Amino acid sequence: MIMPAATLRQLSIDEMITQSTAIVRGTVQAAKSERRGSVVYTHYRVAVAEQWKGTRASAADFVVPGGVAGGLQQSFAGAPAFAAGQQYILFLWTSRSGLTHVIGLSQGVFKVLPDDAGGNDAVRAELEGRILDAAGKSIPPAAIRMRVRDLRARVLSGGAAQQ
Amino acid sequence: MRTSALMRTLAILAGCAVALRTGSAHYFYVHFLSAYGYGTPIYERFDAASLPNNTVLFYVADSGPAKMAQGDSFPALISEVRAAAQVWSDVPSSALRLGYGGVYPAGSQQVNAGIEVDFSDDIPPGLLALSGPSVRTDVNTAGNMPFVPIVKSVLLLPNDMSQMPSYSELTFTTLVHEFGHTIGLQHSQTSAVMSTAATSASTRATPLAADDIAGISRLYPVDRDTQKTGSIAGRVMSYGGGPVGMASVVALRAGVQAVSTLTNPDGGFQLDGLAAGDYLLYVHPLPPPLEGEDTPANIVLPRDDKNKPIAPAITAFQTQFFPSAYDQSDAQPVTVKENETAGDVNFYVRPVKSVNIHSVRTYGYSSASVAEASPSMLMETGNSLVAAGAGLLEDVNTLAPGLQVAVLGHTSTLVNLRAYAPYNYIAMDVYTNYLGPAHLVFSTPGNLYVLPSAFTVVSEAPPAITSISTTTDDAGNAALAVYGTNLQANNTRIYFDGAPAVVEGVQGDGALVVLPPPAPGGYQANVVALNADGQSSLMLGTPVVYTYADAPAGIVTATPAVLAHGDNTVDVEGVNTTFIDGQTLVGFGTSDAVVNKVTVLSPTHLAVDITLNSDAQVATSTINITTGLGVIYSNLGTPAVASTQAAPASTR
């Protein structure tokens, strides 16, 4: 559903903070694709500038479904694409299999943009797709724009980075 | 790599005198090769003609989900998966059929094309399912339309389905949507099951919209003369003179669902699958890309010879009706005739800096006071409707200046249009004097937005099931009496965990008399009622559970124990089984074993003719026997017992 080639369930900021295993602010670098079982994943590396949750590291790897590997191209509409050199705030989640994903496809992706006061805003447009609440009912999507420092404070109050 | 293979293919195609049929990108996964130009889309799709009986098989991983909702079961989920696939398989104007190939050993490799339904720990929070096609990089030049064959598709469901009961509206429409992706459909903007928007008007009772049917029919066409439909073709150009690619062209009329397509990079389009009649046409830009995405509306962009995405040069323009009308009252209908194409339906659009009204969604409230997208509304009762989307509000308390909302082509009354503070909604009251889908037109000075099937007008409340008891039908057969409200013999379908019951009629006390699908003794089925107006008993709450009477478990033994490459006949002997001609399905859990024929010799005896691919791994041969809700899964030669709550029986 929604469904990007996927169906989304909308997560609140607090749910994303709670359910993420790592939250980082950083710059996305190179990407490569690999097949894992039936699924091709594109692997990204992000140079971490700030680690708001999770084990501190200078870089973090995560995957997005879809890509080209082993002579196969696999397409998942709705999977986010990342621009090398662009700074993001990423809500990441590591599965039991060990792969790290962005929470809820685009839901866990915030672009960092300058605000009017000389600071930075974390911005996420409203989500495309079928958005559902926890009870499975459709609900209106919502854009999010908040100061990076406010988002940082909110994250740290709910899951401080390990030193 | 795709790039080099496509270049090779290009060189081959350049020397071929292939008569290509022009078309439109619709919303498929599309390639454009320079040899053919930007007016000839090359789709990714299964090579239906090469598949036995035009049937692509789907398989369900034998691991099943690790967690399920209370009262749910793996056989129930398999049944719902089968029902969701059947929705696409039942489209008569599509040549593609989907068949159930059984459960497969998770992680096993298959040679032939197929669809794998797997359960994954790698579905992150906030995501319910994930699916997509895989293609190699060569282009099939057979026939008059080259295409890129899908070699395998995957549909991933979460390993933890405790929050996704298999019987629910959500799970079912999700499965139908995801199966759409696996066979090559992308997203549309017309409130269909393939819509990206929460306003998708699809329900479990009526999952496919006209747009979905037109899409799969274009991808897997049958003889057009048998379709009894017509087409509209034209081009979308900007006032500056350039072609406008990936513009969404929509045909609709009052009370009839919309059909849409996306323009090719040269601006051309062709809308197929339209029933004869007059249509209003409009063209609109796709919603702008979102943060974290680089494509409009989450659509995978078409690719060129070098496998590079072809992004449209113009992404923002004013929506307009044909011809050059910015008010629905100025729109002129286009007449569609059977087996004919109405041509030269051209648009000239005005580029703008940004699209001001977009991504509008409507919501109503069911009798349970729960918000429902694209709600069903009772006729003439003064329903409240809310809408959310960009460009409707100036602030939380104030409507956008000049905002007007109207129902396309109807005289229904929308009154008391208002901001719905403190929420970012607008609200209105709706009075109607008609039935069926209603399209809303939102406008402000210089801006226009059309939302197809924004709500559906119905004449009665959803069906409800209150109880189920045993009875006998007129022929003296054991049957069930289903009690409730708004249950009608000629209008209501009853499903037991996705498997249809036979509705025989209505008995004296008003209950529906049904013959339930076969199931093992003690099986607990969630029973739902679906009405033709799109409503279901699930809209009012959780389903009624029916427990089948205790009965001895079925046991089967299938021989030989090992399949040979080539043709085989598998003999299946059962004890306490009820094999039924036409209802008993046999699969071997791999696309490499093609079932040619299942012969029911008796309720306890089957003969199965199969062909094993010469490259198949013989050691993986297993057999699945499914009758109604009964699932038996075993290694060949090993006796297996029917499962009621958890399959495969042999591994749990």
Coordinates of C-alpha atoms in Angstrom, one line a residue, chain B residues 45 49-50 124 126 134 423 460 484 521 537 543 552 568 576:
Chain B
R45 CA 6.6 -7.8 -17.4
A49 CA 3.2 -16.4 -23.5
S50 CA 6.1 -18.6 -22.4
P124 CA 11.7 -2.1 9.4
G126 CA 6.8 1.7 9.9
S134 CA 13.6 -8.3 -10.8
Y423 CA -6.5 20.0 12.7
E460 CA -27.2 1.0 3.0
G484 CA -26.7 -10.5 10.6
G521 CA -11.7 -30.8 11.7
S537 CA -18.5 -6.6 7.8
P543 CA -15.0 -11.0 12.3
P552 CA -10.1 -37.2 12.0
N568 CA 6.3 -37.6 -13.9
N576 CA -9.7 -39.1 5.9

